[in-house]
PDB file of C-alpha atoms and ligand atoms in Angstrom:
ATOM      1  CA  MET A   1      60.999-118.514  31.280  1.00 69.00           C
ATOM      2  CA  GLU A   2      61.945-115.460  29.382  1.00 90.00           C
ATOM      3  CA  PHE A   3      61.049-112.249  31.240  1.00 97.00           C
ATOM      4  CA  ILE A   4      60.457-108.950  29.471  1.00 97.00           C
ATOM      5  CA  VAL A   5      60.892-107.181  32.719  1.00 98.00           C
ATOM      6  CA  ASP A   6      63.190-108.699  35.376  1.00 98.00           C
ATOM      7  CA  ALA A   7      63.957-106.690  38.468  1.00 98.00           C
ATOM      8  CA  GLN A   8      65.976-108.162  41.176  1.00 97.00           C
ATOM      9  CA  ASN A   9      66.539-106.938  44.844  1.00 98.00           C
ATOM     10  CA  ILE A  10      65.362-103.540  44.238  1.00 98.00           C
ATOM     11  CA  ARG A  11      65.909-101.084  47.088  1.00 98.00           C
ATOM     12  CA  LYS A  12      65.232 -97.426  47.050  1.00 98.00           C
ATOM     13  CA  SER A  13      66.248 -95.084  49.899  1.00 97.00           C
ATOM     14  CA  VAL A  14      66.159 -91.371  50.229  1.00 95.00           C
ATOM     15  CA  LYS A  15      67.925 -89.106  52.488  1.00 93.00           C
ATOM     16  CA  SER A  16      65.898 -87.886  55.305  1.00 90.00           C
ATOM     17  CA  LYS A  17      65.269 -84.062  55.536  1.00 89.00           C
ATOM     18  CA  ASN A  18      66.527 -84.263  59.121  1.00 88.00           C
ATOM     19  CA  LYS A  19      70.228 -84.994  58.992  1.00 86.00           C
ATOM     20  CA  ASN A  20      70.238 -86.973  62.215  1.00 89.00           C
ATOM     21  CA  GLN A  21      67.651 -89.388  60.962  1.00 91.00           C
ATOM     22  CA  PRO A  22      68.698 -92.439  58.989  1.00 91.00           C
ATOM     23  CA  ASP A  23      67.721 -92.637  55.304  1.00 92.00           C
ATOM     24  CA  ILE A  24      64.094 -93.486  54.450  1.00 94.00           C
ATOM     25  CA  LYS A  25      63.741 -96.889  52.954  1.00 96.00           C
ATOM     26  CA  ILE A  26      60.966 -96.668  50.302  1.00 97.00           C
ATOM     27  CA  LEU A  27      61.497-100.113  48.524  1.00 98.00           C
ATOM     28  CA  ARG A  28      63.099-103.037  50.393  1.00 97.00           C
ATOM     29  CA  ASP A  29      64.355-105.923  48.281  1.00 96.00           C
ATOM     30  CA  VAL A  30      61.587-106.122  45.758  1.00 98.00           C
ATOM     31  CA  ASN A  31      61.759-108.869  43.061  1.00 98.00           C
ATOM     32  CA  PHE A  32      59.450-108.357  40.123  1.00 98.00           C
ATOM     33  CA  GLN A  33      59.263-110.289  36.816  1.00 98.00           C
ATOM     34  CA  ALA A  34      56.754-110.198  33.942  1.00 98.00           C
ATOM     35  CA  THR A  35      56.489-111.892  30.607  1.00 98.00           C
ATOM     36  CA  ALA A  36      55.315-110.589  27.176  1.00 98.00           C
ATOM     37  CA  GLY A  37      51.514-110.551  26.909  1.00 98.00           C
ATOM     38  CA  GLU A  38      51.078-110.631  30.725  1.00 98.00           C
ATOM     39  CA  PHE A  39      48.817-108.077  32.345  1.00 98.00           C
ATOM     40  CA  VAL A  40      50.118-107.512  35.978  1.00 98.00           C
ATOM     41  CA  SER A  41      48.456-105.346  38.590  1.00 98.00           C
ATOM     42  CA  ILE A  42      50.155-103.795  41.607  1.00 98.00           C
ATOM     43  CA  LEU A  43      48.036-102.818  44.600  1.00 98.00           C
ATOM     44  CA  GLY A  44      48.814-101.345  47.919  1.00 97.00           C
ATOM     45  CA  PRO A  45      47.930 -98.600  50.436  1.00 96.00           C
ATOM     46  CA  SER A  46      48.733 -94.994  49.591  1.00 95.00           C
ATOM     47  CA  GLY A  47      52.376 -94.440  50.289  1.00 96.00           C
ATOM     48  CA  SER A  48      53.368 -98.012  50.153  1.00 97.00           C
ATOM     49  CA  GLY A  49      55.714 -97.318  47.366  1.00 97.00           C
ATOM     50  CA  LYS A  50      53.820 -98.324  44.102  1.00 97.00           C
ATOM     51  CA  THR A  51      54.827 -95.200  42.128  1.00 97.00           C
ATOM     52  CA  THR A  52      58.436 -95.598  43.216  1.00 98.00           C
ATOM     53  CA  LEU A  53      58.427 -99.194  42.235  1.00 98.00           C
ATOM     54  CA  LEU A  54      56.893 -98.539  38.766  1.00 98.00           C
ATOM     55  CA  ARG A  55      59.485 -95.791  38.322  1.00 97.00           C
ATOM     56  CA  CYS A  56      62.406 -98.009  39.324  1.00 97.00           C
ATOM     57  CA  ILE A  57      61.455-101.025  37.158  1.00 97.00           C
ATOM     58  CA  SER A  58      60.795 -99.003  34.046  1.00 95.00           C
ATOM     59  CA  GLY A  59      64.059 -96.981  34.187  1.00 91.00           C
ATOM     60  CA  LEU A  60      62.612 -93.590  35.017  1.00 91.00           C
ATOM     61  CA  THR A  61      64.374 -93.613  38.442  1.00 93.00           C
ATOM     62  CA  ARG A  62      67.543 -95.396  39.338  1.00 93.00           C
ATOM     63  CA  PRO A  63      67.107 -97.728  42.313  1.00 96.00           C
ATOM     64  CA  THR A  64      69.738 -97.446  45.209  1.00 97.00           C
ATOM     65  CA  SER A  65      70.588-101.078  44.595  1.00 97.00           C
ATOM     66  CA  GLY A  66      69.413-103.957  42.490  1.00 97.00           C
ATOM     67  CA  GLN A  67      69.288-104.801  38.838  1.00 96.00           C
ATOM     68  CA  VAL A  68      66.540-104.207  36.174  1.00 97.00           C
ATOM     69  CA  THR A  69      66.552-105.809  32.792  1.00 97.00           C
ATOM     70  CA  ILE A  70      63.955-104.858  30.207  1.00 96.00           C
ATOM     71  CA  ALA A  71      63.762-106.701  26.892  1.00 94.00           C
ATOM     72  CA  GLY A  72      67.241-108.108  27.538  1.00 93.00           C
ATOM     73  CA  LYS A  73      68.802-104.699  28.347  1.00 93.00           C
ATOM     74  CA  SER A  74      70.269-104.216  31.644  1.00 94.00           C
ATOM     75  CA  LEU A  75      69.334-100.660  32.951  1.00 92.00           C
ATOM     76  CA  GLY A  76      72.049-100.452  35.532  1.00 89.00           C
ATOM     77  CA  THR A  77      74.871-100.611  32.874  1.00 90.00           C
ATOM     78  CA  SER A  78      73.139 -98.398  30.395  1.00 88.00           C
ATOM     79  CA  SER A  79      74.033 -94.860  29.866  1.00 89.00           C
ATOM     80  CA  GLU A  80      71.410 -92.002  30.143  1.00 87.00           C
ATOM     81  CA  ARG A  81      71.381 -91.965  26.285  1.00 89.00           C
ATOM     82  CA  GLN A  82      70.760 -95.643  26.013  1.00 89.00           C
ATOM     83  CA  LEU A  83      68.068 -95.337  28.652  1.00 87.00           C
ATOM     84  CA  ALA A  84      66.352 -92.511  26.688  1.00 86.00           C
ATOM     85  CA  ARG A  85      66.542 -94.675  23.678  1.00 86.00           C
ATOM     86  CA  LEU A  86      64.878 -97.684  25.416  1.00 88.00           C
ATOM     87  CA  ARG A  87      62.223 -95.423  26.731  1.00 85.00           C
ATOM     88  CA  ARG A  88      61.504 -94.096  23.313  1.00 83.00           C
ATOM     89  CA  THR A  89      61.447 -97.543  21.530  1.00 86.00           C
ATOM     90  CA  THR A  90      60.374-100.264  24.081  1.00 94.00           C
ATOM     91  CA  ILE A  91      58.671 -98.763  27.059  1.00 95.00           C
ATOM     92  CA  SER A  92      55.779 -96.477  27.587  1.00 95.00           C
ATOM     93  CA  TYR A  93      54.865 -94.876  30.847  1.00 95.00           C
ATOM     94  CA  ILE A  94      51.480 -93.481  31.794  1.00 95.00           C
ATOM     95  CA  PHE A  95      52.102 -91.016  34.642  1.00 93.00           C
ATOM     96  CA  GLN A  96      49.833 -90.805  37.790  1.00 89.00           C
ATOM     97  CA  SER A  97      49.865 -87.023  37.297  1.00 91.00           C
ATOM     98  CA  TYR A  98      49.453 -87.000  33.483  1.00 93.00           C
ATOM     99  CA  ASN A  99      52.647 -85.024  32.820  1.00 94.00           C
ATOM    100  CA  LEU A 100      51.162 -83.112  29.801  1.00 97.00           C
ATOM    101  CA  LEU A 101      52.871 -80.234  28.217  1.00 98.00           C
ATOM    102  CA  PRO A 102      50.480 -77.125  28.968  1.00 98.00           C
ATOM    103  CA  ALA A 103      51.761 -75.215  25.969  1.00 98.00           C
ATOM    104  CA  LEU A 104      50.547 -77.835  23.522  1.00 98.00           C
ATOM    105  CA  PRO A 105      46.967 -78.794  22.424  1.00 98.00           C
ATOM    106  CA  ALA A 106      45.742 -82.346  23.282  1.00 98.00           C
ATOM    107  CA  TYR A 107      46.654 -83.483  19.720  1.00 98.00           C
ATOM    108  CA  ASP A 108      50.182 -82.321  19.882  1.00 98.00           C
ATOM    109  CA  ASN A 109      50.634 -83.780  23.273  1.00 98.00           C
ATOM    110  CA  ILE A 110      49.571 -87.248  21.900  1.00 98.00           C
ATOM    111  CA  VAL A 111      51.804 -87.123  18.915  1.00 97.00           C
ATOM    112  CA  LEU A 112      54.886 -85.654  20.637  1.00 95.00           C
ATOM    113  CA  PRO A 113      56.693 -88.891  21.212  1.00 92.00           C
ATOM    114  CA  LEU A 114      56.231 -89.961  17.555  1.00 93.00           C
ATOM    115  CA  ARG A 115      57.433 -86.543  16.473  1.00 94.00           C
ATOM    116  CA  LEU A 116      60.549 -86.867  18.763  1.00 90.00           C
ATOM    117  CA  SER A 117      61.340 -90.206  17.391  1.00 87.00           C
ATOM    118  CA  HIS A 118      60.762 -89.136  13.774  1.00 90.00           C
ATOM    119  CA  GLN A 119      57.912 -91.515  13.252  1.00 91.00           C
ATOM    120  CA  LYS A 120      55.068 -91.137  10.812  1.00 93.00           C
ATOM    121  CA  ILE A 121      51.895 -89.637  12.244  1.00 95.00           C
ATOM    122  CA  ASN A 122      48.480 -90.687  11.091  1.00 95.00           C
ATOM    123  CA  ARG A 123      45.857 -88.127  12.177  1.00 96.00           C
ATOM    124  CA  HIS A 124      43.121 -90.702  11.528  1.00 97.00           C
ATOM    125  CA  ASP A 125      44.704 -93.127  13.999  1.00 96.00           C
ATOM    126  CA  VAL A 126      44.826 -90.617  16.736  1.00 97.00           C
ATOM    127  CA  LYS A 127      41.164 -89.580  16.058  1.00 97.00           C
ATOM    128  CA  LYS A 128      40.155 -93.239  16.080  1.00 97.00           C
ATOM    129  CA  LEU A 129      41.830 -93.994  19.330  1.00 97.00           C
ATOM    130  CA  MET A 130      40.188 -90.952  21.031  1.00 98.00           C
ATOM    131  CA  ASP A 131      36.830 -91.941  19.589  1.00 97.00           C
ATOM    132  CA  ASP A 132      37.382 -95.489  21.171  1.00 96.00           C
ATOM    133  CA  PHE A 133      38.083 -93.807  24.462  1.00 96.00           C
ATOM    134  CA  ASN A 134      34.827 -91.641  24.207  1.00 96.00           C
ATOM    135  CA  PHE A 135      36.890 -88.445  24.350  1.00 97.00           C
ATOM    136  CA  GLN A 136      34.309 -85.720  23.959  1.00 96.00           C
ATOM    137  CA  ALA A 137      36.508 -82.584  23.883  1.00 98.00           C
ATOM    138  CA  ALA A 138      38.316 -81.149  20.870  1.00 98.00           C
ATOM    139  CA  LEU A 139      41.880 -82.379  20.126  1.00 98.00           C
ATOM    140  CA  SER A 140      42.721 -78.637  19.621  1.00 98.00           C
ATOM    141  CA  GLN A 141      42.080 -77.943  23.317  1.00 98.00           C
ATOM    142  CA  TYR A 142      44.915 -77.304  25.700  1.00 98.00           C
ATOM    143  CA  PRO A 143      45.406 -79.334  28.900  1.00 98.00           C
ATOM    144  CA  ALA A 144      44.064 -76.480  31.050  1.00 98.00           C
ATOM    145  CA  GLU A 145      40.923 -76.560  29.065  1.00 98.00           C
ATOM    146  CA  LEU A 146      40.299 -80.290  29.683  1.00 98.00           C
ATOM    147  CA  SER A 147      38.686 -82.038  32.594  1.00 96.00           C
ATOM    148  CA  GLY A 148      40.947 -84.440  34.712  1.00 95.00           C
ATOM    149  CA  GLY A 149      39.470 -87.427  32.915  1.00 95.00           C
ATOM    150  CA  GLU A 150      40.067 -85.987  29.564  1.00 97.00           C
ATOM    151  CA  GLN A 151      43.579 -85.109  30.427  1.00 97.00           C
ATOM    152  CA  GLN A 152      44.038 -88.615  31.597  1.00 96.00           C
ATOM    153  CA  LYS A 153      42.714 -90.077  28.142  1.00 97.00           C
ATOM    154  CA  VAL A 154      45.320 -87.714  26.361  1.00 98.00           C
ATOM    155  CA  ALA A 155      48.021 -89.091  28.586  1.00 97.00           C
ATOM    156  CA  ILE A 156      47.085 -92.724  27.910  1.00 97.00           C
ATOM    157  CA  ALA A 157      46.740 -92.075  24.208  1.00 97.00           C
ATOM    158  CA  ARG A 158      50.197 -90.504  24.103  1.00 96.00           C
ATOM    159  CA  ALA A 159      51.627 -93.611  25.747  1.00 95.00           C
ATOM    160  CA  LEU A 160      49.713 -95.969  23.352  1.00 95.00           C
ATOM    161  CA  MET A 161      50.771 -94.337  20.217  1.00 93.00           C
ATOM    162  CA  MET A 162      54.277 -95.554  20.582  1.00 90.00           C
ATOM    163  CA  HIS A 163      53.377 -99.301  20.235  1.00 91.00           C
ATOM    164  CA  ALA A 164      55.693-100.156  23.104  1.00 95.00           C
ATOM    165  CA  GLN A 165      56.399-103.763  24.122  1.00 97.00           C
ATOM    166  CA  VAL A 166      55.885-102.764  27.869  1.00 98.00           C
ATOM    167  CA  ILE A 167      53.372-100.295  29.222  1.00 98.00           C
ATOM    168  CA  PHE A 168      53.787 -99.119  32.770  1.00 98.00           C
ATOM    169  CA  ALA A 169      50.544 -97.403  33.854  1.00 97.00           C
ATOM    170  CA  ASP A 170      50.346 -95.607  37.126  1.00 97.00           C
ATOM    171  CA  GLU A 171      46.645 -95.553  38.205  1.00 95.00           C
ATOM    172  CA  PRO A 172      45.552 -94.859  34.558  1.00 95.00           C
ATOM    173  CA  THR A 173      41.862 -94.755  35.198  1.00 93.00           C
ATOM    174  CA  GLY A 174      41.897 -92.923  38.586  1.00 89.00           C
ATOM    175  CA  ALA A 175      40.161 -89.900  37.253  1.00 88.00           C
ATOM    176  CA  LEU A 176      37.683 -91.601  34.957  1.00 94.00           C
ATOM    177  CA  ASP A 177      34.029 -92.449  35.013  1.00 94.00           C
ATOM    178  CA  SER A 178      33.081 -96.086  34.984  1.00 93.00           C
ATOM    179  CA  LEU A 179      32.321 -96.343  31.238  1.00 95.00           C
ATOM    180  CA  SER A 180      35.752 -94.680  30.372  1.00 95.00           C
ATOM    181  CA  ARG A 181      37.415 -96.878  32.942  1.00 95.00           C
ATOM    182  CA  GLN A 182      36.097 -99.857  31.100  1.00 95.00           C
ATOM    183  CA  LEU A 183      37.098 -98.642  27.736  1.00 95.00           C
ATOM    184  CA  ILE A 184      40.629 -97.940  28.783  1.00 95.00           C
ATOM    185  CA  PHE A 185      40.982-101.213  30.623  1.00 96.00           C
ATOM    186  CA  SER A 186      39.663-103.132  27.491  1.00 96.00           C
ATOM    187  CA  LYS A 187      42.292-101.392  25.322  1.00 95.00           C
ATOM    188  CA  LEU A 188      45.041-102.351  27.596  1.00 97.00           C
ATOM    189  CA  ARG A 189      43.689-105.925  27.780  1.00 97.00           C
ATOM    190  CA  GLU A 190      43.602-105.989  23.938  1.00 97.00           C
ATOM    191  CA  LEU A 191      47.150-104.981  23.787  1.00 97.00           C
ATOM    192  CA  THR A 192      48.251-107.825  25.999  1.00 98.00           C
ATOM    193  CA  LYS A 193      46.684-110.144  23.385  1.00 97.00           C
ATOM    194  CA  PHE A 194      49.172-108.938  20.884  1.00 97.00           C
ATOM    195  CA  GLY A 195      52.075-109.646  23.177  1.00 97.00           C
ATOM    196  CA  VAL A 196      52.304-106.379  24.952  1.00 98.00           C
ATOM    197  CA  CYS A 197      53.169-106.562  28.631  1.00 98.00           C
ATOM    198  CA  VAL A 198      51.140-104.217  30.910  1.00 98.00           C
ATOM    199  CA  VAL A 199      52.226-103.406  34.519  1.00 98.00           C
ATOM    200  CA  MET A 200      49.463-101.360  36.081  1.00 98.00           C
ATOM    201  CA  VAL A 201      49.159 -99.740  39.517  1.00 97.00           C
ATOM    202  CA  THR A 202      45.621 -99.520  40.569  1.00 96.00           C
ATOM    203  CA  HIS A 203      43.344 -98.943  43.595  1.00 94.00           C
ATOM    204  CA  ASP A 204      40.464-100.524  41.619  1.00 94.00           C
ATOM    205  CA  ILE A 205      40.041-104.014  42.899  1.00 96.00           C
ATOM    206  CA  GLU A 206      37.498-104.927  40.268  1.00 95.00           C
ATOM    207  CA  GLN A 207      39.937-104.057  37.537  1.00 96.00           C
ATOM    208  CA  ALA A 208      42.713-105.853  39.383  1.00 97.00           C
ATOM    209  CA  SER A 209      40.697-109.035  39.477  1.00 98.00           C
ATOM    210  CA  GLN A 210      40.581-109.043  35.769  1.00 97.00           C
ATOM    211  CA  THR A 211      44.336-109.071  35.297  1.00 98.00           C
ATOM    212  CA  ASP A 212      46.510-112.141  35.079  1.00 98.00           C
ATOM    213  CA  ARG A 213      48.369-111.471  38.277  1.00 98.00           C
ATOM    214  CA  SER A 214      48.043-109.128  41.253  1.00 98.00           C
ATOM    215  CA  LEU A 215      50.877-108.138  43.596  1.00 98.00           C
ATOM    216  CA  ILE A 216      50.257-106.397  46.900  1.00 97.00           C
ATOM    217  CA  LEU A 217      52.875-103.929  48.090  1.00 97.00           C
ATOM    218  CA  ARG A 218      52.997-102.912  51.737  1.00 97.00           C
ATOM    219  CA  ASP A 219      55.611-100.659  53.358  1.00 96.00           C
ATOM    220  CA  GLY A 220      57.949-101.099  50.348  1.00 97.00           C
ATOM    221  CA  ARG A 221      57.816-104.858  50.228  1.00 97.00           C
ATOM    222  CA  LEU A 222      55.844-107.158  47.900  1.00 97.00           C
ATOM    223  CA  VAL A 223      53.909-109.231  50.449  1.00 96.00           C
ATOM    224  CA  GLN A 224      51.418-111.294  48.400  1.00 96.00           C
ATOM    225  CA  GLU A 225      50.962-112.427  44.805  1.00 97.00           C
ATOM    226  CA  PHE A 226      47.817-113.875  43.300  1.00 98.00           C
ATOM    227  CA  THR A 227      47.200-115.463  39.920  1.00 98.00           C
ATOM    228  CA  HIS A 228      43.696-114.674  38.486  1.00 96.00           C
ATOM    229  CA  PRO A 229      42.478-113.467  41.932  1.00 95.00           C
ATOM    230  CA  SER A 230      38.865-113.018  42.715  1.00 96.00           C
ATOM    231  CA  GLU A 231      37.641-109.560  43.854  1.00 97.00           C
ATOM    232  CA  GLN A 232      37.006-111.089  47.351  1.00 96.00           C
ATOM    233  CA  THR A 233      40.510-112.407  47.667  1.00 96.00           C
ATOM    234  CA  LEU A 234      42.006-108.991  46.639  1.00 96.00           C
ATOM    235  CA  LEU A 235      39.494-107.109  49.052  1.00 95.00           C
ATOM    236  CA  GLU A 236      40.609-109.227  51.947  1.00 95.00           C
ATOM    237  CA  ALA A 237      44.317-108.868  51.075  1.00 94.00           C
ATOM    238  CA  MET A 238      43.987-105.099  50.852  1.00 94.00           C
ATOM    239  CA  HIS A 239      42.208-104.873  54.235  1.00 92.00           C
ATOM    240  CA  LEU A 240      44.965-106.807  55.804  1.00 90.00           C
ATOM    241  CA  ALA A 241      47.687-104.596  54.086  1.00 89.00           C
ATOM    242  CA  GLU A 242      45.957-101.488  55.165  1.00 88.00           C
ATOM    243  CA  LYS A 243      45.393-102.594  58.650  1.00 83.00           C
ATOM    244  CA  VAL A 244      49.048-103.704  59.200  1.00 74.00           C
ATOM    245  CA  SER A 245      50.485-100.355  57.729  1.00 63.00           C
ATOM    246  CA  SER A 246      48.425 -98.105  59.837  1.00 59.00           C
TER     247      SER A 246
HETATM  248  N1  LIG B   1      61.763 -88.368  46.462  1.00 68.90           N
HETATM  249  C1  LIG B   1      61.310 -88.622  47.695  1.00 68.90           C
HETATM  250  N2  LIG B   1      61.723 -88.131  48.769  1.00 68.90           N
HETATM  251  C2  LIG B   1      61.222 -88.553  49.977  1.00 68.90           C
HETATM  252  N3  LIG B   1      60.314 -89.386  50.143  1.00 68.90           N
HETATM  253  C3  LIG B   1      59.687 -89.926  49.037  1.00 68.90           C
HETATM  254  C4  LIG B   1      60.172 -89.570  47.740  1.00 68.90           C
HETATM  255  N4  LIG B   1      59.462 -90.205  46.803  1.00 68.90           N
HETATM  256  C5  LIG B   1      58.543 -91.133  47.493  1.00 68.90           C
HETATM  257  N5  LIG B   1      58.701 -90.812  48.832  1.00 68.90           N
HETATM  258  C6  LIG B   1      57.964 -91.371  50.011  1.00 68.90           C
HETATM  259  O1  LIG B   1      57.885 -92.790  49.649  1.00 68.90           O
HETATM  260  C7  LIG B   1      56.701 -93.300  49.969  1.00 68.90           C
HETATM  261  C8  LIG B   1      56.012 -94.053  48.764  1.00 68.90           C
HETATM  262  O2  LIG B   1      55.638 -93.055  47.777  1.00 68.90           O
HETATM  263  P1  LIG B   1      54.999 -93.550  46.439  1.00 68.90           P
HETATM  264  O3  LIG B   1      54.679 -92.264  45.722  1.00 68.90           O
HETATM  265  O4  LIG B   1      55.810 -94.490  45.737  1.00 68.90           O
HETATM  266  O5  LIG B   1      53.586 -94.190  47.051  1.00 68.90           O
HETATM  267  P2  LIG B   1      52.327 -94.749  46.323  1.00 68.90           P
HETATM  268  O6  LIG B   1      52.096 -96.087  46.760  1.00 68.90           O
HETATM  269  O7  LIG B   1      52.458 -94.553  44.845  1.00 68.90           O
HETATM  270  O8  LIG B   1      51.254 -93.891  46.890  1.00 68.90           O
HETATM  271  P3  LIG B   1      49.861 -93.390  46.238  1.00 68.90           P
HETATM  272  O9  LIG B   1      48.895 -94.546  46.205  1.00 68.90           O
HETATM  273  O10 LIG B   1      49.290 -92.258  47.096  1.00 68.90           O
HETATM  274  O11 LIG B   1      50.035 -92.855  44.872  1.00 68.90           O
HETATM  275  C9  LIG B   1      55.787 -92.141  50.521  1.00 68.90           C
HETATM  276  O12 LIG B   1      55.792 -92.108  51.851  1.00 68.90           O
HETATM  277  C10 LIG B   1      56.466 -90.848  49.899  1.00 68.90           C
HETATM  278  O13 LIG B   1      56.298 -89.848  50.763  1.00 68.90           O
HETATM  279 MG1  LIG B   2      51.496 -93.454  43.470  1.00 68.90          MG
END
């Protein structure tokens, strides 16, 4: 089986603020693989390490140890320049905290990655995508003038404009109403039909139950994996993970 994302034995530790304390282990020996066209969801209690895992397996953060390969490229042996190139051409990342540039209007935020990689910009495509997302504000508005949900749609559109092979999405629908959640989810699902791999962190069990595979993270470890799980199965798994962590 050819994996588009292949992460082996990922560990991430950070120094404790208190010098006498040992390092804090955020991720402990995580293995993660995904194939082209697969939609994988990652669930887990708050603080279990989901964002850290997504950052490590997407090349945004270097793990303390372990290997990550994306589309055949080993991230550990890549230079910062090569990593930046991979991020521009192969990977898109939807941030939990949006990461929009406050000085740019919505439209310019969306097309920024295209501009940076000297790609052609089709204004109509941007407008169409935002209409599909039921974006009600004007594309000339600045992030500070947008609601949280509208900012989230801008951040998602920015990631989708790049036509990446792998999309990492950190709670991409957390700030959205249920109609918008469904629209975004359908869009991601549609992309997987064209061979895009989507790795999504979510707290939304209903959405996770519509992905191909769900992984449960607890205290920095992947503890359970389900293929096409039912909502009930995931609810029970999450209850267990939350109980054990607390
Ligand atoms: N740079 C860092 N320095 C110290 N601790 C960190 C750092 N990054 C993450 N952590 C800690 O690691 C743990 C996991 O954080 P992470 O953001 O990955 O969790 P999460 O599962 O995404 O949580 P949430 O559901 O709230 O988004 C948390 O306890 C967090 O405080
Ligand atoms: Mg997080």
